[in-house]
XYZ file of C-alpha atoms in Angstrom:
385
model
C 88.291 90.423 95.549
C 89.437 93.489 98.031
C 91.283 95.449 95.156
C 87.867 95.200 93.234
C 85.919 96.291 95.948
C 88.315 99.302 96.735
C 88.249 100.151 93.243
C 84.634 100.102 92.616
C 84.176 102.381 96.014
C 86.945 104.588 95.264
C 86.482 108.484 94.292
C 85.890 109.256 90.635
C 89.368 111.138 89.920
C 91.113 107.717 91.536
C 88.918 105.911 89.004
C 89.737 108.306 86.086
C 93.573 108.031 86.986
C 93.068 104.049 86.587
C 91.348 104.526 83.524
C 93.853 106.863 82.022
C 96.759 104.270 83.191
C 94.467 101.223 81.294
C 94.589 103.776 78.193
C 98.354 103.573 78.375
C 98.639 100.140 78.578
C 96.464 100.153 75.499
C 98.481 102.229 73.576
C 101.689 100.423 74.814
C 100.116 97.068 73.738
C 99.027 98.169 70.621
C 102.693 99.761 69.506
C 104.249 96.085 70.675
C 101.392 94.023 68.580
C 102.158 96.674 65.844
C 105.893 95.630 65.844
C 105.341 91.928 66.315
C 103.042 92.298 63.135
C 105.440 93.946 61.124
C 108.113 91.143 62.280
C 105.714 88.514 61.154
C 105.537 89.997 57.769
C 108.956 91.196 57.050
C 110.900 88.409 58.816
C 114.542 89.246 57.112
C 113.699 93.109 57.929
C 116.430 94.680 60.005
C 113.958 97.407 61.408
C 111.795 94.573 63.081
C 114.174 94.802 66.353
C 114.514 98.405 66.297
C 110.723 99.040 66.030
C 110.574 96.804 69.249
C 113.099 98.744 70.842
C 111.482 102.186 70.248
C 108.596 100.477 71.792
C 110.238 100.466 75.447
C 110.167 104.265 75.313
C 106.618 104.796 75.803
C 106.407 101.489 78.192
C 108.993 103.117 80.598
C 106.600 106.316 80.561
C 103.424 104.243 81.130
C 105.215 101.936 83.964
C 106.323 105.667 85.582
C 102.785 106.881 85.340
C 101.403 103.573 87.002
C 103.782 103.470 89.817
C 102.730 107.679 90.399
C 99.060 106.494 90.315
C 99.543 103.573 92.910
C 101.439 105.899 95.112
C 98.479 108.499 95.040
C 95.770 105.600 95.487
C 94.298 106.378 99.040
C 93.012 102.652 99.352
C 97.116 101.825 99.230
C 98.144 104.792 101.746
C 99.347 103.507 105.257
C 97.141 104.541 108.110
C 96.949 103.798 111.921
C 95.061 100.522 112.676
C 95.435 98.866 109.314
C 98.443 96.816 110.657
C 96.172 95.342 113.381
C 93.662 94.262 110.395
C 96.336 92.558 108.628
C 97.130 95.406 106.107
C 100.750 96.321 106.848
C 103.279 97.537 104.435
C 103.595 94.568 102.579
C 99.714 93.978 102.443
C 99.422 97.363 100.926
C 102.076 97.201 98.372
C 100.720 93.743 97.236
C 97.202 95.597 96.808
C 98.484 98.399 94.847
C 100.002 95.618 92.549
C 96.976 93.674 91.944
C 95.197 97.075 91.646
C 97.949 98.252 88.885
C 97.775 94.719 86.994
C 93.928 94.771 86.911
C 94.274 98.586 85.104
C 97.159 97.288 82.665
C 95.381 93.731 81.997
C 92.542 95.825 80.821
C 94.423 98.026 78.629
C 96.282 95.045 76.976
C 92.839 93.168 76.378
C 91.551 96.190 74.421
C 94.834 96.347 72.673
C 94.646 93.171 71.458
C 91.049 93.438 70.233
C 91.926 96.787 68.430
C 94.842 95.263 66.761
C 92.752 92.312 65.459
C 90.250 94.212 64.316
C 92.353 96.398 62.249
C 94.066 93.732 60.532
C 90.927 92.125 59.649
C 91.053 89.130 61.833
C 87.466 89.475 63.279
C 84.989 91.232 61.233
C 86.966 91.801 57.765
C 89.234 94.620 56.681
C 88.241 98.116 57.804
C 89.068 101.653 56.429
C 89.772 99.787 53.017
C 92.877 97.988 54.523
C 94.827 101.527 55.260
C 96.275 100.023 58.118
C 97.218 96.680 56.566
C 100.725 97.785 55.492
C 102.077 98.747 59.112
C 99.907 96.052 60.915
C 101.290 92.943 58.731
C 97.768 91.902 57.836
C 97.575 88.769 56.170
C 100.525 86.891 57.800
C 99.816 84.502 60.844
C 100.415 86.335 64.119
C 102.386 84.411 66.577
C 100.092 83.803 69.601
C 102.628 82.847 72.089
C 104.998 86.105 71.045
C 101.812 88.588 71.354
C 100.811 86.958 74.739
C 104.239 87.628 76.216
C 104.256 91.145 74.335
C 100.929 92.005 75.952
C 102.301 90.875 79.510
C 105.314 93.259 79.403
C 103.196 96.200 81.049
C 101.185 94.427 83.557
C 104.059 92.725 84.595
C 106.360 95.549 85.025
C 103.964 98.451 86.293
C 102.867 95.966 89.110
C 106.271 94.843 90.134
C 107.495 98.606 89.773
C 103.948 99.574 91.838
C 104.773 96.789 94.947
C 108.453 97.969 94.943
C 107.438 102.088 95.132
C 104.843 101.087 97.731
C 106.946 99.017 100.126
C 109.782 101.395 100.297
C 107.452 104.230 100.802
C 108.253 106.040 104.171
C 106.200 106.271 106.858
C 103.887 109.468 106.957
C 104.222 109.639 110.765
C 107.946 110.277 110.079
C 107.274 112.840 107.130
C 108.681 116.353 107.983
C 105.224 117.700 106.834
C 103.594 115.659 108.942
C 104.238 117.855 111.929
C 102.828 121.295 112.287
C 105.994 122.925 112.059
C 108.010 124.238 109.049
C 110.365 121.655 108.089
C 114.449 122.229 108.293
C 115.904 121.933 104.811
C 116.133 118.670 103.467
C 119.739 117.700 102.329
C 120.584 118.050 98.629
C 120.032 115.378 96.391
C 123.089 114.059 95.115
C 122.624 112.732 91.820
C 123.832 116.319 89.748
C 126.929 115.184 88.646
C 126.021 111.661 87.236
C 122.963 113.446 85.485
C 125.103 115.982 83.864
C 127.974 113.205 82.809
C 124.990 110.952 81.472
C 123.638 113.773 79.393
C 126.726 114.704 77.791
C 126.988 111.307 77.202
C 123.847 110.947 75.535
C 124.512 113.800 73.364
C 127.643 112.903 72.354
C 126.646 109.689 71.119
C 123.857 111.096 69.189
C 126.498 113.284 67.853
C 128.829 110.261 66.723
C 125.798 108.570 65.231
C 125.078 111.359 62.837
C 128.651 111.377 61.113
C 129.300 109.822 58.116
C 125.405 109.565 57.648
C 123.871 110.757 54.084
C 120.845 112.683 54.331
C 118.778 112.813 57.949
C 120.842 110.846 60.593
C 117.378 110.400 62.406
C 114.510 109.552 59.965
C 112.337 108.092 62.596
C 108.878 109.256 61.429
C 107.398 106.677 59.330
C 110.896 104.931 58.436
C 111.813 102.798 61.028
C 114.288 100.985 59.292
C 116.656 103.673 58.925
C 116.671 104.826 62.104
C 120.027 104.311 63.645
C 120.375 101.965 67.061
C 122.826 104.609 68.298
C 120.359 107.776 68.380
C 117.895 105.561 70.567
C 120.851 104.912 72.980
C 121.783 108.529 73.185
C 118.307 109.674 73.626
C 117.885 107.273 76.686
C 120.941 108.187 78.241
C 119.820 111.819 77.967
C 116.548 111.035 79.051
C 118.178 109.161 82.353
C 120.884 111.897 82.748
C 117.767 114.432 83.256
C 116.005 112.000 85.478
C 118.632 111.977 87.485
C 119.705 115.815 87.516
C 115.867 116.894 87.944
C 115.839 116.382 92.096
C 119.184 118.401 92.461
C 117.973 121.166 89.934
C 114.644 121.299 91.760
C 116.485 121.605 94.901
C 118.924 124.350 93.759
C 115.823 126.098 92.467
C 114.200 126.150 96.160
C 117.821 127.456 97.546
C 117.526 130.187 95.303
C 114.229 131.088 96.210
C 115.635 131.761 99.935
C 118.490 134.202 98.892
C 119.145 137.603 99.643
C 117.377 138.352 102.825
C 114.001 136.292 101.690
C 110.639 136.987 102.933
C 107.949 134.896 103.927
C 106.638 133.858 100.924
C 110.032 133.214 99.153
C 111.290 131.149 102.605
C 107.975 129.012 102.519
C 108.228 128.367 98.696
C 112.131 127.444 98.635
C 111.749 125.261 102.043
C 108.931 123.492 100.246
C 110.810 122.948 97.035
C 113.924 121.751 98.630
C 111.928 119.264 100.868
C 109.931 118.011 97.663
C 113.100 117.948 95.440
C 113.121 114.287 95.341
C 109.482 113.638 94.870
C 108.859 116.023 91.881
C 112.453 116.281 90.634
C 112.520 113.088 88.842
C 109.541 113.544 86.847
C 110.508 116.776 85.988
C 113.413 115.586 84.546
C 111.717 113.015 82.482
C 109.287 115.825 80.951
C 112.161 117.919 80.130
C 113.658 114.921 78.291
C 110.268 114.048 76.539
C 109.553 117.846 75.614
C 113.428 118.398 74.019
C 112.850 115.283 71.937
C 109.517 116.918 70.634
C 111.314 120.222 70.111
C 114.069 118.510 68.280
C 112.042 116.555 65.996
C 109.937 119.558 65.177
C 112.993 121.057 64.131
C 114.156 118.353 61.763
C 110.584 117.664 60.276
C 109.160 121.398 60.424
C 109.107 121.512 56.980
C 108.247 117.975 55.685
C 104.596 117.552 54.229
C 103.868 114.280 56.128
C 106.441 114.112 58.952
C 105.012 111.700 61.409
C 103.693 108.298 60.724
C 100.586 107.059 62.770
C 102.955 104.696 64.762
C 105.223 107.522 65.690
C 102.458 109.957 66.646
C 100.743 107.428 68.779
C 104.516 106.375 70.595
C 105.097 110.442 71.140
C 101.535 111.305 72.541
C 101.741 108.487 74.945
C 105.204 109.423 76.162
C 104.291 113.210 76.479
C 100.878 112.096 77.981
C 102.365 109.677 80.468
C 105.333 112.149 81.572
C 102.857 115.208 81.989
C 100.279 113.061 83.759
C 103.154 111.593 86.094
C 104.424 115.155 86.730
C 100.991 116.191 87.950
C 100.294 113.171 90.027
C 103.447 113.310 91.943
C 102.605 117.004 92.477
C 99.175 115.849 93.721
C 101.208 113.465 95.814
C 103.692 116.183 97.434
C 100.196 118.338 98.122
C 98.768 115.725 100.129
C 102.001 115.003 101.866
C 102.387 118.884 103.117
C 98.559 119.570 103.819
C 99.319 118.939 107.562
C 101.772 122.396 107.524
C 99.290 124.144 105.216
C 96.424 123.544 107.736
C 98.676 124.557 110.927
C 99.922 127.646 108.618
C 96.209 128.505 108.482
C 95.379 127.954 111.984
C 98.624 130.152 112.866
C 96.671 133.244 111.163
C 98.661 133.026 107.865
C 96.248 134.072 104.759
C 95.394 131.459 102.267
C 96.901 134.171 99.968
C 100.453 133.498 100.997
C 99.848 129.712 100.502
C 98.680 130.636 96.935
C 101.758 133.203 96.297
C 104.038 130.732 97.105
C 102.392 127.876 94.877
C 102.766 130.441 92.249
C 106.596 131.453 93.200
C 107.488 127.849 92.839
C 105.690 126.972 89.489
C 107.294 129.986 87.724
C 110.940 129.289 89.646
C 110.866 125.560 88.028
C 109.495 126.998 84.530
C 112.393 129.593 84.612
C 115.019 126.848 84.953
C 113.787 123.942 83.131
C 111.939 125.827 80.089
C 115.506 127.113 78.886
C 117.015 123.779 79.867
C 114.662 121.943 77.756
C 115.172 124.582 74.727
C 118.881 123.869 75.039
C 118.990 120.527 75.120
C 116.788 120.237 71.970
C 119.045 122.319 70.145
C 122.157 120.300 71.108
C 120.215 117.075 70.034
C 119.070 118.303 66.941
C 122.155 120.278 65.597
C 124.380 117.365 64.839
C 121.405 115.173 63.451
C 120.110 117.772 60.861
């Protein structure tokens, strides 16, 4: 009841973020049910398991987005005096888990209704049966399996949100909670492992393309022919970029402070170094998602119908959730350094200095991650072509 009351009295932007989580959950639930319907209609097909495996990519992106939304929810933010009311870290993490579960369960329910409607199980076959083939219309849908698949997003998202908020540091101990500029944070240590996993993922994709007649990655509209090794290679690449993202962001901050920096470069570099762990991982995930899109465009740019409806839905979910996660993490970082910004303004720093520092940080990140995304996409598409 407390979670519902807090949701009803939340700021409109908070409600919009929760509705976006519900929409993402609905999209993933629809993909999972589509894989189940295809498996029920084609029990002897080897592509049924592969369709289900590909659904875990947007599922992971949705869970990441749900955790980012839970971290920026004002109702779950630790504040002085809440512990005396019984709302300590454990209760707040449980509250975040319940709020996330409510949003994702709403999305799963919408996905089930929409899926049954397109199959013709509720009011007859819509769109002249155009969705009958890839939804497995006309075959009995296993109810228990459908409920288990629909529960994957709520269970995973609520559990991840509870764990993330339970391990969240105390804001009173945050370096941006004081009225002084932080000392630079220590460098993240995930760069070697991130580079190794990215290289391993590209190598697996290259090995998967050997001995394959025609296109080695016929994903759009033809899930049956997609090699499992390509999925494994892309997953390794995405995990590697996510691990290397904080270190690369930290290096951007250090580069901004090189060669006698001024006040703007010093402030921008210090902030990037301190926020490397918070925004670096979402940046790496966005880099992986965009590189996959660029590689797919390079492979299927000349086809008349390059993408099937389910592939397009999965791509929209992955790109949308990863981008929304990055923006939400940036908002969280902005809230974390609000005290420092206010202190600088009280000391007489012009507001234009803070704006120039923000633009400088965005430019430095774009200058590093944009070429990196293009290089990873070209390396991934080259052996598959």
